[in-house]
mmCIF file of C-alpha atoms in Angstrom:
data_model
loop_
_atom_site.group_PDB
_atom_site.id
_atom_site.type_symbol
_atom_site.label_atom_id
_atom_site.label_comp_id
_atom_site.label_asym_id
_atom_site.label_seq_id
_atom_site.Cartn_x
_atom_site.Cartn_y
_atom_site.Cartn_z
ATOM 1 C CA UNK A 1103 89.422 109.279 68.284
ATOM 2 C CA UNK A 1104 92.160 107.065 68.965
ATOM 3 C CA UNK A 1105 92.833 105.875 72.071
ATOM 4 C CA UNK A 1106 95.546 103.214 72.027
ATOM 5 C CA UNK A 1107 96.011 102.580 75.315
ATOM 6 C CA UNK A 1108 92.353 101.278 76.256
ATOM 7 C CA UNK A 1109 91.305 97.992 76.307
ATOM 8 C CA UNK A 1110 87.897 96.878 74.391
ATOM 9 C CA UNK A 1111 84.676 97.434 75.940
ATOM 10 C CA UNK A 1112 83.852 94.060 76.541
ATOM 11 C CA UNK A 1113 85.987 94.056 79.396
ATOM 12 C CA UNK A 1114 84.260 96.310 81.487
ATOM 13 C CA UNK A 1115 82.134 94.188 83.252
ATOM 14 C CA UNK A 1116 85.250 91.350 84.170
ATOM 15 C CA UNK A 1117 87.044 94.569 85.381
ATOM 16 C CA UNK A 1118 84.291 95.873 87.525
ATOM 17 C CA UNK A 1119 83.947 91.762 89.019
ATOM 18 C CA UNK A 1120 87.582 91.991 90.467
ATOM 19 C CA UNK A 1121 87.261 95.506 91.932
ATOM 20 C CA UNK A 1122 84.534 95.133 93.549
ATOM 21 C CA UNK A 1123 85.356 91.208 94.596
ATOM 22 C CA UNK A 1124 88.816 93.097 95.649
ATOM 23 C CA UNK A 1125 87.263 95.908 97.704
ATOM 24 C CA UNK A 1126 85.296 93.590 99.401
ATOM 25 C CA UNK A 1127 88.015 91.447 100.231
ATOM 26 C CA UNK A 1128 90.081 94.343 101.298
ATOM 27 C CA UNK A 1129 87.488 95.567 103.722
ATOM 28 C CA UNK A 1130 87.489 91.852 105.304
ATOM 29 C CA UNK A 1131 91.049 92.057 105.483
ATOM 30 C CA UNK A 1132 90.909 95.443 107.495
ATOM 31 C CA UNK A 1133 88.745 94.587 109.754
ATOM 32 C CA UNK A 1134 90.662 91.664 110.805
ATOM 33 C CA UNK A 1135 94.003 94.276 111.050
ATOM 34 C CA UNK A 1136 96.008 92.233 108.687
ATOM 35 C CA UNK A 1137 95.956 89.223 110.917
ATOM 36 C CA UNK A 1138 96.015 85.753 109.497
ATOM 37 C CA UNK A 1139 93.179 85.654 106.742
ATOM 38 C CA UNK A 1140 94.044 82.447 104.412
ATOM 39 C CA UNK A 1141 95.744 79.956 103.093
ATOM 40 C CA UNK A 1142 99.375 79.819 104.025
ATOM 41 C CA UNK A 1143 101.293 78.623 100.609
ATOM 42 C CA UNK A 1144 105.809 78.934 100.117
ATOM 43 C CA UNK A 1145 106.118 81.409 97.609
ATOM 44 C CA UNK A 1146 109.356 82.845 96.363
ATOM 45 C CA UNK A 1147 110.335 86.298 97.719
ATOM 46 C CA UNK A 1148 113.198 88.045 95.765
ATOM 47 C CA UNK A 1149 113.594 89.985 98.626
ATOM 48 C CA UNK A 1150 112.334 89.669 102.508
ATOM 49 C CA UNK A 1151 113.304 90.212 106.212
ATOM 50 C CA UNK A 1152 112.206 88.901 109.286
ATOM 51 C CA UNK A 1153 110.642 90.832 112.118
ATOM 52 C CA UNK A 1154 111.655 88.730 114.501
ATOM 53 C CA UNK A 1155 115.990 88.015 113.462
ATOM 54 C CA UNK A 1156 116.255 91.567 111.058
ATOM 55 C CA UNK A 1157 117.836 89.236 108.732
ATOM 56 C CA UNK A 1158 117.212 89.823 104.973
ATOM 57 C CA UNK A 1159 117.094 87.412 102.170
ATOM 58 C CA UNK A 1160 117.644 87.756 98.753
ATOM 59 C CA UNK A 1161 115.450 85.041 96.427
ATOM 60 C CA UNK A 1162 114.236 82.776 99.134
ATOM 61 C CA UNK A 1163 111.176 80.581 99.150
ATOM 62 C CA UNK A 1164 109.198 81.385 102.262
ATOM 63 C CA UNK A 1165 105.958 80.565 103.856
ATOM 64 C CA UNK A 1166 103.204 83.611 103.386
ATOM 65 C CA UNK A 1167 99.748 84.021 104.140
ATOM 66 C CA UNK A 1168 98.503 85.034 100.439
ATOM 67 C CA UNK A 1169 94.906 86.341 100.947
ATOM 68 C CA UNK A 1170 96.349 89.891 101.522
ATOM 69 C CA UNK A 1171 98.289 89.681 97.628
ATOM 70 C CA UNK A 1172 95.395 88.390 96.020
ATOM 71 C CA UNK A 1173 93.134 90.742 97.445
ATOM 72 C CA UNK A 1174 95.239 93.900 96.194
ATOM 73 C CA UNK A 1175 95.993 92.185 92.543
ATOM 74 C CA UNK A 1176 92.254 91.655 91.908
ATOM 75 C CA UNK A 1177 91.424 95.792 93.480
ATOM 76 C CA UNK A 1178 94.818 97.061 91.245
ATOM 77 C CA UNK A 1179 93.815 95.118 88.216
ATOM 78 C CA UNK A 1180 90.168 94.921 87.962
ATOM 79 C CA UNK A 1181 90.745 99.252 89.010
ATOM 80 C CA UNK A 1182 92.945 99.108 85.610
ATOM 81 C CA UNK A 1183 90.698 97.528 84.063
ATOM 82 C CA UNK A 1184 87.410 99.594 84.755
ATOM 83 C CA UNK A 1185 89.559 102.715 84.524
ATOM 84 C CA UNK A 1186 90.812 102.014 81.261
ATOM 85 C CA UNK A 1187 88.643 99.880 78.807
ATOM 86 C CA UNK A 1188 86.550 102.097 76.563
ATOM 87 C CA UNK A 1189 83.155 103.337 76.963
ATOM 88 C CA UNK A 1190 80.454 102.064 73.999
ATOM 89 C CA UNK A 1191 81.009 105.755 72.729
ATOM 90 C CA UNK A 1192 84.268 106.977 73.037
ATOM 91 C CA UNK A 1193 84.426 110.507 71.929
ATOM 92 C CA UNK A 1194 86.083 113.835 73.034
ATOM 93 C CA UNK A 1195 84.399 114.727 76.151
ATOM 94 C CA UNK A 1196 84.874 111.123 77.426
ATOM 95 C CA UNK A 1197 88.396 111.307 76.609
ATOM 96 C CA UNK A 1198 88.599 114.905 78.562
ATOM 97 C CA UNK A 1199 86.805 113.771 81.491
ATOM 98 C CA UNK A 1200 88.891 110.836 81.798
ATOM 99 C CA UNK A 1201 91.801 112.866 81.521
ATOM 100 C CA UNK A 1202 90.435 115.494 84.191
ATOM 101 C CA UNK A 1203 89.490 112.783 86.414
ATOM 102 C CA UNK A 1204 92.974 111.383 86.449
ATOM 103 C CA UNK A 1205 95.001 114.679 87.085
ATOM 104 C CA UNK A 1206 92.265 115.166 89.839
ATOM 105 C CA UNK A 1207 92.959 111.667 91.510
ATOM 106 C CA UNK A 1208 96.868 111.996 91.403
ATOM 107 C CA UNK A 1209 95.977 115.776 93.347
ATOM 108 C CA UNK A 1210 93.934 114.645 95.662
ATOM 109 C CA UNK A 1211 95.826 111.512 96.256
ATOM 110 C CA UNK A 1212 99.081 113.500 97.262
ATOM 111 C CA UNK A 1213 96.761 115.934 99.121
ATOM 112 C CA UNK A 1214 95.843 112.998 101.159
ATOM 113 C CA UNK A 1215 99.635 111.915 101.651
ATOM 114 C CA UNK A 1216 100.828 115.186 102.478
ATOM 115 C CA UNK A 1217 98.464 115.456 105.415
ATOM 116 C CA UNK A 1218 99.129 111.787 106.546
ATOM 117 C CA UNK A 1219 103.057 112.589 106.341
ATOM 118 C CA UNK A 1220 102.633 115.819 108.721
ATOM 119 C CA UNK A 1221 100.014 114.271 111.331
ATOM 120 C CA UNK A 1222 99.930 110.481 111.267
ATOM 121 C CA UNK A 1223 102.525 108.583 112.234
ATOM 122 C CA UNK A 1224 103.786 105.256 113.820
ATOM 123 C CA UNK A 1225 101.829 102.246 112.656
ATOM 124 C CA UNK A 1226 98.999 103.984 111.737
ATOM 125 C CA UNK A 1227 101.178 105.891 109.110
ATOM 126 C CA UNK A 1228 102.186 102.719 107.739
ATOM 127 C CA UNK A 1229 98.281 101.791 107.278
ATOM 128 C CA UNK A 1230 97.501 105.193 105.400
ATOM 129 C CA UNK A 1231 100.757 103.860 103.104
ATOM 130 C CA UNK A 1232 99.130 100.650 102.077
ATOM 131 C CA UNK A 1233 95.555 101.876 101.766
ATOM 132 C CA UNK A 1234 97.399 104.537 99.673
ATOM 133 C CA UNK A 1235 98.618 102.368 97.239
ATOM 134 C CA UNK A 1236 94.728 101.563 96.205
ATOM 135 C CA UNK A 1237 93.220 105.588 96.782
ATOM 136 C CA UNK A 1238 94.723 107.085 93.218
ATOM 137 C CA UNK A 1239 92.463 104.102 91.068
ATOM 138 C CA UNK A 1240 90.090 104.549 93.364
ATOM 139 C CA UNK A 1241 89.416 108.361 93.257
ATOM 140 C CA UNK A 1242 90.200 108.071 89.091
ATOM 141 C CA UNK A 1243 87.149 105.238 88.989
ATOM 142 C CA UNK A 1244 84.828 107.354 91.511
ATOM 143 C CA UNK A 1245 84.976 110.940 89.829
ATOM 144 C CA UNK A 1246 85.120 109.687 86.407
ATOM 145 C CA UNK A 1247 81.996 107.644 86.583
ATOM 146 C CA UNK A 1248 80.368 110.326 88.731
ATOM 147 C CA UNK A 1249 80.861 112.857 86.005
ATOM 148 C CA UNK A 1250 80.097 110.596 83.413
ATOM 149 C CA UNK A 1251 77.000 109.843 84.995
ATOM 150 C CA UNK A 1252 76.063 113.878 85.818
ATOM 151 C CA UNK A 1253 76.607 114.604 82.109
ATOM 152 C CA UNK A 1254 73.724 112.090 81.417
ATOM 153 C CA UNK A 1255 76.737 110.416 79.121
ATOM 154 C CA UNK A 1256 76.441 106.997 80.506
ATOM 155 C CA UNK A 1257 75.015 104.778 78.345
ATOM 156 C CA UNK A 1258 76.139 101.159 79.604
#
């Protein structure tokens, strides 16, 4: 079967390092409500605004906390990267229950929005929006290993 649009096996196991390294980070920068949690380094911004003038900027070099980026580039790659590499056997029914699994994430992810649009709001609607941006790899990764595994089909 050809799947062109997996990576190789071998990166599984690099993939599954950043997720997880990424989730954990993530949970340590919840808990902390998005307060200051690093190193503050002057990266450029193509676009930003302060909360404090409402003045935007266009391609400005600013001063930004950046354990909040790196935390969601290691969950959004290393989530690409476990979703997507191929399994040692790569057959039909792995390529259907990826597929399944997917369709089912995207559902379940605007299930989730929907219901966040119509009862949360303020702030905490803005929360839901970033944890939001991490729920569709997540669901993908959770059903499709947990179907690969109840099929008895996971052989790494």
């Amino acid at each position: 079967m050809k799947t062109n649009y997996l990576l190789p096996h071998k990166y599984k196991k690099l993939g599954w390092l950043l997720f997880l390294i990424g989730l954990i980070g993530g949970i340590v920068v919840s808990a902390s409500n998005f307060e200051s949690t690093g190193p503050s380094i002057k990266v450029l911004a193509i676009y930003s605004e302060s909360f404090l003038n409402s003045k935007s900027h266009f391609f400005q070099i600013i001063e930004n906390e950046i354990f909040d980026e790196i935390v969601s580039l290691f969950i959004i790659i290393g989530g690409l990267v476990v979703g997507f590499t191929k399994e040692k056997i790569e057959d039909e029914f792995i390529h259907k229950l990826r597929h399944e699994s997917l369709v089912w994430a995207f559902i379940v992810n605007y299930i989730v929005l929907l219901f966040t649009i119509i009862f949360i709001y303020d702030m905490a609607f803005f929360d839901v929006l970033v944890y939001n941006m991490f729920t569709p790899l997540i669901f993908f990764i959770i059903r499709f290993n947990f179907l690969k595994l109840k099929s008895g089909d996971d052989e790494e």
